Amino acid sequence: MTYLETYIQSIRNNKQEQLANSLQKTANIVGDKYLNKFDYRTNQIGMLLGNVQSGKTGQLFAIACEAADRGFPFFILLTTDNTRLQQQTFERTEHDLSEFVVCDEKEEQKFKTASSNGKPAILVLKKNTRILREWSNLLKNMQSFRGNPLFIIDDEADAASLNTKVNQNDISVINKYLSEIRNTAIASIYLQVTGTPQALLLQSLNTEWHPNFTYYFEPGAGYLGGDFFFPSLNEVPNHVIFVDNKNLDECMREVIIRHLVVSAQSLLSGYDASNCLLHPGVRQSSHQEIKNELKVALLYLEKHITDDNIINMIKAEYNLINPQKSSKKPFSDLVTKIKSLLQTSDYHILTLNGISTDSSSDYKTGCNFIIGGNTLGRGITFNQLNTFYYIRTSNSPQADTMWQHNRMFGYDRDPGLISLYCTQELYQLFSEINDTNNFIIDQVKRGVKITIAYSNSVKPTRGSVLDKSLLNVVLGGSNHFPLKPENHSFEDITEMVEEFKDNEPAVNVSLGFIIKLLSHFKAENSFNLEGYINIIEALFKNKPTTQGRLLVRRNRDITRTTRALLSPNDWSETNQYDDQFSLTLYCVLGQKNKGWEGHPVWVPNIKLPKSKDFYIID
């Protein structure tokens, strides 16, 4: 059996047929479409894109097996700089890739001699300066390594791998050693793996860190992700509870009672754990405050568990739950279980931050309340996460960082038990990020050049890893036009807009019609017409009924200029529609003495919705 067949069979043996089919599909497509083109001479870079907590590890293992079947003898699997996570990854790799020689970061000799066994070797390293420096030096002196292609898999590649000094004409240390490791081999494939691709996709096209290809794998059946919590519909799901008008005491009591109800249901149904995650912010003082409030509220409930008002609150939450993966237990049984949990203190209050000593083993069983900040982000998983309390705020929120904190995403969640407590402002922010994520995924699927849009208050990622000289940030609401427009066919454009009169105001039209119109234009390289079209296509694909505005004006006797194209009246006309995309078409006479080419030409003026900024890579 091939390495891929062995791995897929191990998944089927665990009765995970759907997962096995998904892994097989990913490996086959990446193998045939991308690995098959590997030239054994250059360093190539690609991206494996999946949703947060949707099973990326299994997918990257399948790709590694496919690469081994195609002759790659050496692999390096990079994890974030966390010893516990590196060890977890090493142990899982050792278990899942049983036919590989799996090496820890301290097993130099084992990795050196792996090729003599005739098996592919995979080295699991954390992205730590000292570790990467040591292995960079070791690999330079490995003769068998230097003459073979290398396959690097960078898990959470957007987190620490990129050059944070790109705007200082310098190279950050981690990025430097990753480049050195990649360059020690005769050729390589560097696979970036992430659920938040903003920083990677916004790398400039001429850098060695922008992916040459991106493959997106769909989440499997039962996955609860962004569309479950933040759907595009105007209605807020029932499992989302806003806390804007409640004080901390009220919030804690409501969250605790809800979590006790779902914990009783889960534990009585045979599940090992039921977890509640509380994310009040990054400050350790806020973690301690929440911890104190939890203790006070739990002690109060223990003393008053038989009071009618408490029983009524429990009853109200009981009526709201609708378990999908287990039969709903009788109310009396749940009340008995809740009393037992409280009276015997059979629950845990845990803190995960820079000074805590609590670990993942502490919340694998029982009823748990877990408090933390940034530590609740990348790489940390929580089984049976039923209750989520998120009120973190930021003056300048970053989309990728915030999205990584959505630990409630996953497969083992019961949609009838889960609940999210947050503010309306945060919910709106997450909804916008989810919409943009869907835009990105749609563009990846269609294989077009990526553009990314967020409201003015949200940044896609940290600015330190983006080359500001090559990143075109188009401000919504501003007007943009090419200096040297070309019409593929002046007559075709003229015919398409024949019905639109010079004296009428901007007309509502389909974005599909605008896309078709713009496809008849060509512009100078400095005007990223393709990027604008991609933006409109993303808006159109997400909601085909979305309307734009079209304003047509003919016989314009104007001089070619680098400043403004529109007349004051036309500028005012389109500015009435701040929330819509607007296209103004001027048919200029095109005299040579006014800087044109000597013939009439249509000139497009593009204005994007004012509420967003658009990021386009030049």
mmCIF file with all atom_site columns, N, CA and C in Angstrom, residues 238-297:
data_model
loop_
_atom_site.group_PDB
_atom_site.id
_atom_site.type_symbol
_atom_site.label_atom_id
_atom_site.label_alt_id
_atom_site.label_comp_id
_atom_site.label_asym_id
_atom_site.label_entity_id
_atom_site.label_seq_id
_atom_site.pdbx_PDB_ins_code
_atom_site.Cartn_x
_atom_site.Cartn_y
_atom_site.Cartn_z
_atom_site.occupancy
_atom_site.B_iso_or_equiv
_atom_site.pdbx_formal_charge
_atom_site.auth_seq_id
_atom_site.auth_comp_id
_atom_site.auth_asym_id
_atom_site.auth_atom_id
_atom_site.pdbx_PDB_model_num
ATOM 1   N N  . ASN A 1 238 ? -31.068 32.145 17.646 1.00 0.00 ? 238 ASN A N  1
ATOM 2   C CA . ASN A 1 238 ? -31.548 32.015 19.026 1.00 0.00 ? 238 ASN A CA 1
ATOM 3   C C  . ASN A 1 238 ? -30.432 31.689 20.004 1.00 0.00 ? 238 ASN A C  1
ATOM 4   N N  . HIS A 1 239 ? -29.346 31.060 19.524 1.00 0.00 ? 239 HIS A N  1
ATOM 5   C CA . HIS A 1 239 ? -28.280 30.683 20.445 1.00 0.00 ? 239 HIS A CA 1
ATOM 6   C C  . HIS A 1 239 ? -27.313 31.831 20.733 1.00 0.00 ? 239 HIS A C  1
ATOM 7   N N  . VAL A 1 240 ? -27.597 33.022 20.236 1.00 0.00 ? 240 VAL A N  1
ATOM 8   C CA . VAL A 1 240 ? -26.805 34.210 20.530 1.00 0.00 ? 240 VAL A CA 1
ATOM 9   C C  . VAL A 1 240 ? -27.583 35.093 21.498 1.00 0.00 ? 240 VAL A C  1
ATOM 10  N N  . ILE A 1 241 ? -26.946 35.457 22.615 1.00 0.00 ? 241 ILE A N  1
ATOM 11  C CA . ILE A 1 241 ? -27.590 36.271 23.650 1.00 0.00 ? 241 ILE A CA 1
ATOM 12  C C  . ILE A 1 241 ? -26.771 37.530 23.858 1.00 0.00 ? 241 ILE A C  1
ATOM 13  N N  . PHE A 1 242 ? -27.391 38.693 23.690 1.00 0.00 ? 242 PHE A N  1
ATOM 14  C CA . PHE A 1 242 ? -26.685 39.954 23.869 1.00 0.00 ? 242 PHE A CA 1
ATOM 15  C C  . PHE A 1 242 ? -26.671 40.350 25.348 1.00 0.00 ? 242 PHE A C  1
ATOM 16  N N  . VAL A 1 243 ? -25.552 40.923 25.784 1.00 0.00 ? 243 VAL A N  1
ATOM 17  C CA . VAL A 1 243 ? -25.370 41.241 27.207 1.00 0.00 ? 243 VAL A CA 1
ATOM 18  C C  . VAL A 1 243 ? -25.236 42.745 27.437 1.00 0.00 ? 243 VAL A C  1
ATOM 19  N N  . ASP A 1 244 ? -25.587 43.550 26.443 1.00 0.00 ? 244 ASP A N  1
ATOM 20  C CA . ASP A 1 244 ? -25.333 44.996 26.521 1.00 0.00 ? 244 ASP A CA 1
ATOM 21  C C  . ASP A 1 244 ? -25.967 45.659 27.737 1.00 0.00 ? 244 ASP A C  1
ATOM 22  N N  . ASN A 1 245 ? -27.172 45.287 28.073 1.00 0.00 ? 245 ASN A N  1
ATOM 23  C CA . ASN A 1 245 ? -27.902 45.990 29.134 1.00 0.00 ? 245 ASN A CA 1
ATOM 24  C C  . ASN A 1 245 ? -27.889 45.233 30.462 1.00 0.00 ? 245 ASN A C  1
ATOM 25  N N  . LYS A 1 246 ? -26.895 44.387 30.639 1.00 0.00 ? 246 LYS A N  1
ATOM 26  C CA . LYS A 1 246 ? -26.817 43.598 31.868 1.00 0.00 ? 246 LYS A CA 1
ATOM 27  C C  . LYS A 1 246 ? -25.509 43.912 32.590 1.00 0.00 ? 246 LYS A C  1
ATOM 28  N N  . ASN A 1 247 ? -25.575 43.977 33.924 1.00 0.00 ? 247 ASN A N  1
ATOM 29  C CA . ASN A 1 247 ? -24.330 44.155 34.674 1.00 0.00 ? 247 ASN A CA 1
ATOM 30  C C  . ASN A 1 247 ? -23.621 42.814 34.820 1.00 0.00 ? 247 ASN A C  1
ATOM 31  N N  . LEU A 1 248 ? -22.402 42.845 35.351 1.00 0.00 ? 248 LEU A N  1
ATOM 32  C CA . LEU A 1 248 ? -21.588 41.637 35.415 1.00 0.00 ? 248 LEU A CA 1
ATOM 33  C C  . LEU A 1 248 ? -22.238 40.559 36.268 1.00 0.00 ? 248 LEU A C  1
ATOM 34  N N  . ASP A 1 249 ? -22.882 40.958 37.386 1.00 0.00 ? 249 ASP A N  1
ATOM 35  C CA . ASP A 1 249 ? -23.542 39.974 38.250 1.00 0.00 ? 249 ASP A CA 1
ATOM 36  C C  . ASP A 1 249 ? -24.628 39.223 37.481 1.00 0.00 ? 249 ASP A C  1
ATOM 37  N N  . GLU A 1 250 ? -25.452 39.969 36.766 1.00 0.00 ? 250 GLU A N  1
ATOM 38  C CA . GLU A 1 250 ? -26.529 39.348 35.988 1.00 0.00 ? 250 GLU A CA 1
ATOM 39  C C  . GLU A 1 250 ? -25.961 38.408 34.930 1.00 0.00 ? 250 GLU A C  1
ATOM 40  N N  . CYS A 1 251 ? -24.911 38.880 34.230 1.00 0.00 ? 251 CYS A N  1
ATOM 41  C CA . CYS A 1 251 ? -24.306 38.060 33.176 1.00 0.00 ? 251 CYS A CA 1
ATOM 42  C C  . CYS A 1 251 ? -23.781 36.753 33.729 1.00 0.00 ? 251 CYS A C  1
ATOM 43  N N  . MET A 1 252 ? -23.038 36.836 34.840 1.00 0.00 ? 252 MET A N  1
ATOM 44  C CA . MET A 1 252 ? -22.440 35.623 35.394 1.00 0.00 ? 252 MET A CA 1
ATOM 45  C C  . MET A 1 252 ? -23.500 34.631 35.835 1.00 0.00 ? 252 MET A C  1
ATOM 46  N N  . ARG A 1 253 ? -24.551 35.132 36.456 1.00 0.00 ? 253 ARG A N  1
ATOM 47  C CA . ARG A 1 253 ? -25.592 34.213 36.925 1.00 0.00 ? 253 ARG A CA 1
ATOM 48  C C  . ARG A 1 253 ? -26.280 33.542 35.739 1.00 0.00 ? 253 ARG A C  1
ATOM 49  N N  . GLU A 1 254 ? -26.573 34.334 34.710 1.00 0.00 ? 254 GLU A N  1
ATOM 50  C CA . GLU A 1 254 ? -27.243 33.779 33.526 1.00 0.00 ? 254 GLU A CA 1
ATOM 51  C C  . GLU A 1 254 ? -26.358 32.769 32.803 1.00 0.00 ? 254 GLU A C  1
ATOM 52  N N  . VAL A 1 255 ? -25.069 33.118 32.626 1.00 0.00 ? 255 VAL A N  1
ATOM 53  C CA . VAL A 1 255 ? -24.131 32.217 31.949 1.00 0.00 ? 255 VAL A CA 1
ATOM 54  C C  . VAL A 1 255 ? -23.962 30.930 32.748 1.00 0.00 ? 255 VAL A C  1
ATOM 55  N N  . ILE A 1 256 ? -23.821 31.057 34.059 1.00 0.00 ? 256 ILE A N  1
ATOM 56  C CA . ILE A 1 256 ? -23.602 29.877 34.905 1.00 0.00 ? 256 ILE A CA 1
ATOM 57  C C  . ILE A 1 256 ? -24.813 28.947 34.858 1.00 0.00 ? 256 ILE A C  1
ATOM 58  N N  . ILE A 1 257 ? -26.009 29.513 35.009 1.00 0.00 ? 257 ILE A N  1
ATOM 59  C CA . ILE A 1 257 ? -27.209 28.664 34.997 1.00 0.00 ? 257 ILE A CA 1
ATOM 60  C C  . ILE A 1 257 ? -27.349 27.967 33.648 1.00 0.00 ? 257 ILE A C  1
ATOM 61  N N  . ARG A 1 258 ? -27.127 28.713 32.590 1.00 0.00 ? 258 ARG A N  1
ATOM 62  C CA . ARG A 1 258 ? -27.183 28.087 31.265 1.00 0.00 ? 258 ARG A CA 1
ATOM 63  C C  . ARG A 1 258 ? -26.190 26.939 31.168 1.00 0.00 ? 258 ARG A C  1
ATOM 64  N N  . HIS A 1 259 ? -24.949 27.197 31.630 1.00 0.00 ? 259 HIS A N  1
ATOM 65  C CA . HIS A 1 259 ? -23.923 26.161 31.488 1.00 0.00 ? 259 HIS A CA 1
ATOM 66  C C  . HIS A 1 259 ? -24.200 24.966 32.399 1.00 0.00 ? 259 HIS A C  1
ATOM 67  N N  . LEU A 1 260 ? -24.757 25.204 33.567 1.00 0.00 ? 260 LEU A N  1
ATOM 68  C CA . LEU A 1 260 ? -25.099 24.086 34.451 1.00 0.00 ? 260 LEU A CA 1
ATOM 69  C C  . LEU A 1 260 ? -26.184 23.209 33.812 1.00 0.00 ? 260 LEU A C  1
ATOM 70  N N  . VAL A 1 261 ? -27.139 23.841 33.150 1.00 0.00 ? 261 VAL A N  1
ATOM 71  C CA . VAL A 1 261 ? -28.210 23.082 32.497 1.00 0.00 ? 261 VAL A CA 1
ATOM 72  C C  . VAL A 1 261 ? -27.644 22.207 31.377 1.00 0.00 ? 261 VAL A C  1
ATOM 73  N N  . VAL A 1 262 ? -26.818 22.796 30.489 1.00 0.00 ? 262 VAL A N  1
ATOM 74  C CA . VAL A 1 262 ? -26.284 21.996 29.379 1.00 0.00 ? 262 VAL A CA 1
ATOM 75  C C  . VAL A 1 262 ? -25.246 20.990 29.879 1.00 0.00 ? 262 VAL A C  1
ATOM 76  N N  . SER A 1 263 ? -24.551 21.320 30.958 1.00 0.00 ? 263 SER A N  1
ATOM 77  C CA . SER A 1 263 ? -23.593 20.358 31.522 1.00 0.00 ? 263 SER A CA 1
ATOM 78  C C  . SER A 1 263 ? -24.318 19.156 32.098 1.00 0.00 ? 263 SER A C  1
ATOM 79  N N  . ALA A 1 264 ? -25.402 19.408 32.810 1.00 0.00 ? 264 ALA A N  1
ATOM 80  C CA . ALA A 1 264 ? -26.189 18.295 33.354 1.00 0.00 ? 264 ALA A CA 1
ATOM 81  C C  . ALA A 1 264 ? -26.707 17.412 32.222 1.00 0.00 ? 264 ALA A C  1
ATOM 82  N N  . GLN A 1 265 ? -27.232 18.035 31.166 1.00 0.00 ? 265 GLN A N  1
ATOM 83  C CA . GLN A 1 265 ? -27.711 17.275 30.011 1.00 0.00 ? 265 GLN A CA 1
ATOM 84  C C  . GLN A 1 265 ? -26.580 16.462 29.394 1.00 0.00 ? 265 GLN A C  1
ATOM 85  N N  . SER A 1 266 ? -25.414 17.070 29.211 1.00 0.00 ? 266 SER A N  1
ATOM 86  C CA . SER A 1 266 ? -24.289 16.389 28.563 1.00 0.00 ? 266 SER A CA 1
ATOM 87  C C  . SER A 1 266 ? -23.737 15.257 29.424 1.00 0.00 ? 266 SER A C  1
ATOM 88  N N  . LEU A 1 267 ? -23.504 15.537 30.706 1.00 0.00 ? 267 LEU A N  1
ATOM 89  C CA . LEU A 1 267 ? -22.909 14.527 31.581 1.00 0.00 ? 267 LEU A CA 1
ATOM 90  C C  . LEU A 1 267 ? -23.860 13.358 31.810 1.00 0.00 ? 267 LEU A C  1
ATOM 91  N N  . LEU A 1 268 ? -25.149 13.654 31.928 1.00 0.00 ? 268 LEU A N  1
ATOM 92  C CA . LEU A 1 268 ? -26.126 12.577 32.076 1.00 0.00 ? 268 LEU A CA 1
ATOM 93  C C  . LEU A 1 268 ? -26.259 11.755 30.799 1.00 0.00 ? 268 LEU A C  1
ATOM 94  N N  . SER A 1 269 ? -25.870 12.351 29.663 1.00 0.00 ? 269 SER A N  1
ATOM 95  C CA . SER A 1 269 ? -25.946 11.645 28.375 1.00 0.00 ? 269 SER A CA 1
ATOM 96  C C  . SER A 1 269 ? -24.686 10.862 28.068 1.00 0.00 ? 269 SER A C  1
ATOM 97  N N  . GLY A 1 270 ? -23.738 10.863 29.004 1.00 0.00 ? 270 GLY A N  1
ATOM 98  C CA . GLY A 1 270 ? -22.545 10.046 28.827 1.00 0.00 ? 270 GLY A CA 1
ATOM 99  C C  . GLY A 1 270 ? -21.324 10.769 28.304 1.00 0.00 ? 270 GLY A C  1
ATOM 100 N N  . TYR A 1 271 ? -21.414 12.084 28.075 1.00 0.00 ? 271 TYR A N  1
ATOM 101 C CA . TYR A 1 271 ? -20.245 12.837 27.621 1.00 0.00 ? 271 TYR A CA 1
ATOM 102 C C  . TYR A 1 271 ? -19.287 13.054 28.786 1.00 0.00 ? 271 TYR A C  1
ATOM 103 N N  . ASP A 1 272 ? -17.999 13.096 28.474 1.00 0.00 ? 272 ASP A N  1
ATOM 104 C CA . ASP A 1 272 ? -16.988 13.229 29.527 1.00 0.00 ? 272 ASP A CA 1
ATOM 105 C C  . ASP A 1 272 ? -16.903 14.639 30.088 1.00 0.00 ? 272 ASP A C  1
ATOM 106 N N  . ALA A 1 273 ? -17.158 15.643 29.238 1.00 0.00 ? 273 ALA A N  1
ATOM 107 C CA . ALA A 1 273 ? -16.924 17.018 29.668 1.00 0.00 ? 273 ALA A CA 1
ATOM 108 C C  . ALA A 1 273 ? -17.992 17.941 29.118 1.00 0.00 ? 273 ALA A C  1
ATOM 109 N N  . SER A 1 274 ? -18.100 19.114 29.754 1.00 0.00 ? 274 SER A N  1
ATOM 110 C CA . SER A 1 274 ? -18.910 20.221 29.255 1.00 0.00 ? 274 SER A CA 1
ATOM 111 C C  . SER A 1 274 ? -18.195 21.498 29.650 1.00 0.00 ? 274 SER A C  1
ATOM 112 N N  . ASN A 1 275 ? -17.740 22.248 28.651 1.00 0.00 ? 275 ASN A N  1
ATOM 113 C CA . ASN A 1 275 ? -16.879 23.396 28.916 1.00 0.00 ? 275 ASN A CA 1
ATOM 114 C C  . ASN A 1 275 ? -17.569 24.716 28.609 1.00 0.00 ? 275 ASN A C  1
ATOM 115 N N  . CYS A 1 276 ? -17.247 25.700 29.438 1.00 0.00 ? 276 CYS A N  1
ATOM 116 C CA . CYS A 1 276 ? -17.685 27.079 29.252 1.00 0.00 ? 276 CYS A CA 1
ATOM 117 C C  . CYS A 1 276 ? -16.437 27.936 29.147 1.00 0.00 ? 276 CYS A C  1
ATOM 118 N N  . LEU A 1 277 ? -16.356 28.742 28.087 1.00 0.00 ? 277 LEU A N  1
ATOM 119 C CA . LEU A 1 277 ? -15.182 29.580 27.852 1.00 0.00 ? 277 LEU A CA 1
ATOM 120 C C  . LEU A 1 277 ? -15.572 31.040 28.056 1.00 0.00 ? 277 LEU A C  1
ATOM 121 N N  . LEU A 1 278 ? -14.794 31.750 28.884 1.00 0.00 ? 278 LEU A N  1
ATOM 122 C CA . LEU A 1 278 ? -15.065 33.161 29.162 1.00 0.00 ? 278 LEU A CA 1
ATOM 123 C C  . LEU A 1 278 ? -13.861 33.991 28.741 1.00 0.00 ? 278 LEU A C  1
ATOM 124 N N  . HIS A 1 279 ? -14.084 34.912 27.816 1.00 0.00 ? 279 HIS A N  1
ATOM 125 C CA . HIS A 1 279 ? -12.994 35.715 27.251 1.00 0.00 ? 279 HIS A CA 1
ATOM 126 C C  . HIS A 1 279 ? -13.313 37.199 27.468 1.00 0.00 ? 279 HIS A C  1
ATOM 127 N N  . PRO A 1 280 ? -12.940 37.747 28.657 1.00 0.00 ? 280 PRO A N  1
ATOM 128 C CA . PRO A 1 280 ? -13.254 39.149 28.945 1.00 0.00 ? 280 PRO A CA 1
ATOM 129 C C  . PRO A 1 280 ? -12.250 40.132 28.377 1.00 0.00 ? 280 PRO A C  1
ATOM 130 N N  . GLY A 1 281 ? -11.084 39.658 27.936 1.00 0.00 ? 281 GLY A N  1
ATOM 131 C CA . GLY A 1 281 ? -10.054 40.551 27.408 1.00 0.00 ? 281 GLY A CA 1
ATOM 132 C C  . GLY A 1 281 ? -8.673  39.971 27.643 1.00 0.00 ? 281 GLY A C  1
ATOM 133 N N  . VAL A 1 282 ? -7.649  40.788 27.401 1.00 0.00 ? 282 VAL A N  1
ATOM 134 C CA . VAL A 1 282 ? -6.270  40.303 27.500 1.00 0.00 ? 282 VAL A CA 1
ATOM 135 C C  . VAL A 1 282 ? -5.659  40.559 28.871 1.00 0.00 ? 282 VAL A C  1
ATOM 136 N N  . ARG A 1 283 ? -6.234  41.462 29.650 1.00 0.00 ? 283 ARG A N  1
ATOM 137 C CA . ARG A 1 283 ? -5.632  41.832 30.935 1.00 0.00 ? 283 ARG A CA 1
ATOM 138 C C  . ARG A 1 283 ? -5.891  40.762 31.983 1.00 0.00 ? 283 ARG A C  1
ATOM 139 N N  . GLN A 1 284 ? -4.838  40.402 32.700 1.00 0.00 ? 284 GLN A N  1
ATOM 140 C CA . GLN A 1 284 ? -4.965  39.380 33.732 1.00 0.00 ? 284 GLN A CA 1
ATOM 141 C C  . GLN A 1 284 ? -5.864  39.843 34.875 1.00 0.00 ? 284 GLN A C  1
ATOM 142 N N  . SER A 1 285 ? -5.945  41.154 35.095 1.00 0.00 ? 285 SER A N  1
ATOM 143 C CA . SER A 1 285 ? -6.821  41.676 36.144 1.00 0.00 ? 285 SER A CA 1
ATOM 144 C C  . SER A 1 285 ? -8.286  41.392 35.815 1.00 0.00 ? 285 SER A C  1
ATOM 145 N N  . SER A 1 286 ? -8.636  41.462 34.514 1.00 0.00 ? 286 SER A N  1
ATOM 146 C CA . SER A 1 286 ? -10.016 41.153 34.128 1.00 0.00 ? 286 SER A CA 1
ATOM 147 C C  . SER A 1 286 ? -10.304 39.670 34.285 1.00 0.00 ? 286 SER A C  1
ATOM 148 N N  . HIS A 1 287 ? -9.288  38.823 34.082 1.00 0.00 ? 287 HIS A N  1
ATOM 149 C CA . HIS A 1 287 ? -9.462  37.385 34.296 1.00 0.00 ? 287 HIS A CA 1
ATOM 150 C C  . HIS A 1 287 ? -9.759  37.107 35.766 1.00 0.00 ? 287 HIS A C  1
ATOM 151 N N  . GLN A 1 288 ? -9.027  37.786 36.639 1.00 0.00 ? 288 GLN A N  1
ATOM 152 C CA . GLN A 1 288 ? -9.229  37.582 38.076 1.00 0.00 ? 288 GLN A CA 1
ATOM 153 C C  . GLN A 1 288 ? -10.596 38.092 38.506 1.00 0.00 ? 288 GLN A C  1
ATOM 154 N N  . GLU A 1 289 ? -11.023 39.201 37.920 1.00 0.00 ? 289 GLU A N  1
ATOM 155 C CA . GLU A 1 289 ? -12.338 39.751 38.263 1.00 0.00 ? 289 GLU A CA 1
ATOM 156 C C  . GLU A 1 289 ? -13.449 38.768 37.892 1.00 0.00 ? 289 GLU A C  1
ATOM 157 N N  . ILE A 1 290 ? -13.352 38.209 36.686 1.00 0.00 ? 290 ILE A N  1
ATOM 158 C CA . ILE A 1 290 ? -14.353 37.234 36.249 1.00 0.00 ? 290 ILE A CA 1
ATOM 159 C C  . ILE A 1 290 ? -14.317 35.995 37.137 1.00 0.00 ? 290 ILE A C  1
ATOM 160 N N  . LYS A 1 291 ? -13.117 35.569 37.504 1.00 0.00 ? 291 LYS A N  1
ATOM 161 C CA . LYS A 1 291 ? -12.981 34.389 38.372 1.00 0.00 ? 291 LYS A CA 1
ATOM 162 C C  . LYS A 1 291 ? -13.661 34.634 39.710 1.00 0.00 ? 291 LYS A C  1
ATOM 163 N N  . ASN A 1 292 ? -13.450 35.818 40.273 1.00 0.00 ? 292 ASN A N  1
ATOM 164 C CA . ASN A 1 292 ? -14.086 36.141 41.555 1.00 0.00 ? 292 ASN A CA 1
ATOM 165 C C  . ASN A 1 292 ? -15.604 36.161 41.425 1.00 0.00 ? 292 ASN A C  1
ATOM 166 N N  . GLU A 1 293 ? -16.099 36.747 40.332 1.00 0.00 ? 293 GLU A N  1
ATOM 167 C CA . GLU A 1 293 ? -17.545 36.809 40.114 1.00 0.00 ? 293 GLU A CA 1
ATOM 168 C C  . GLU A 1 293 ? -18.138 35.406 39.956 1.00 0.00 ? 293 GLU A C  1
ATOM 169 N N  . LEU A 1 294 ? -17.406 34.535 39.258 1.00 0.00 ? 294 LEU A N  1
ATOM 170 C CA . LEU A 1 294 ? -17.868 33.154 39.109 1.00 0.00 ? 294 LEU A CA 1
ATOM 171 C C  . LEU A 1 294 ? -17.995 32.464 40.457 1.00 0.00 ? 294 LEU A C  1
ATOM 172 N N  . LYS A 1 295 ? -16.979 32.623 41.292 1.00 0.00 ? 295 LYS A N  1
ATOM 173 C CA . LYS A 1 295 ? -16.997 31.968 42.609 1.00 0.00 ? 295 LYS A CA 1
ATOM 174 C C  . LYS A 1 295 ? -18.176 32.455 43.440 1.00 0.00 ? 295 LYS A C  1
ATOM 175 N N  . VAL A 1 296 ? -18.388 33.776 43.442 1.00 0.00 ? 296 VAL A N  1
ATOM 176 C CA . VAL A 1 296 ? -19.489 34.350 44.227 1.00 0.00 ? 296 VAL A CA 1
ATOM 177 C C  . VAL A 1 296 ? -20.833 33.841 43.712 1.00 0.00 ? 296 VAL A C  1
ATOM 178 N N  . ALA A 1 297 ? -20.986 33.845 42.405 1.00 0.00 ? 297 ALA A N  1
ATOM 179 C CA . ALA A 1 297 ? -22.260 33.420 41.819 1.00 0.00 ? 297 ALA A CA 1
ATOM 180 C C  . ALA A 1 297 ? -22.519 31.941 42.058 1.00 0.00 ? 297 ALA A C  1
#
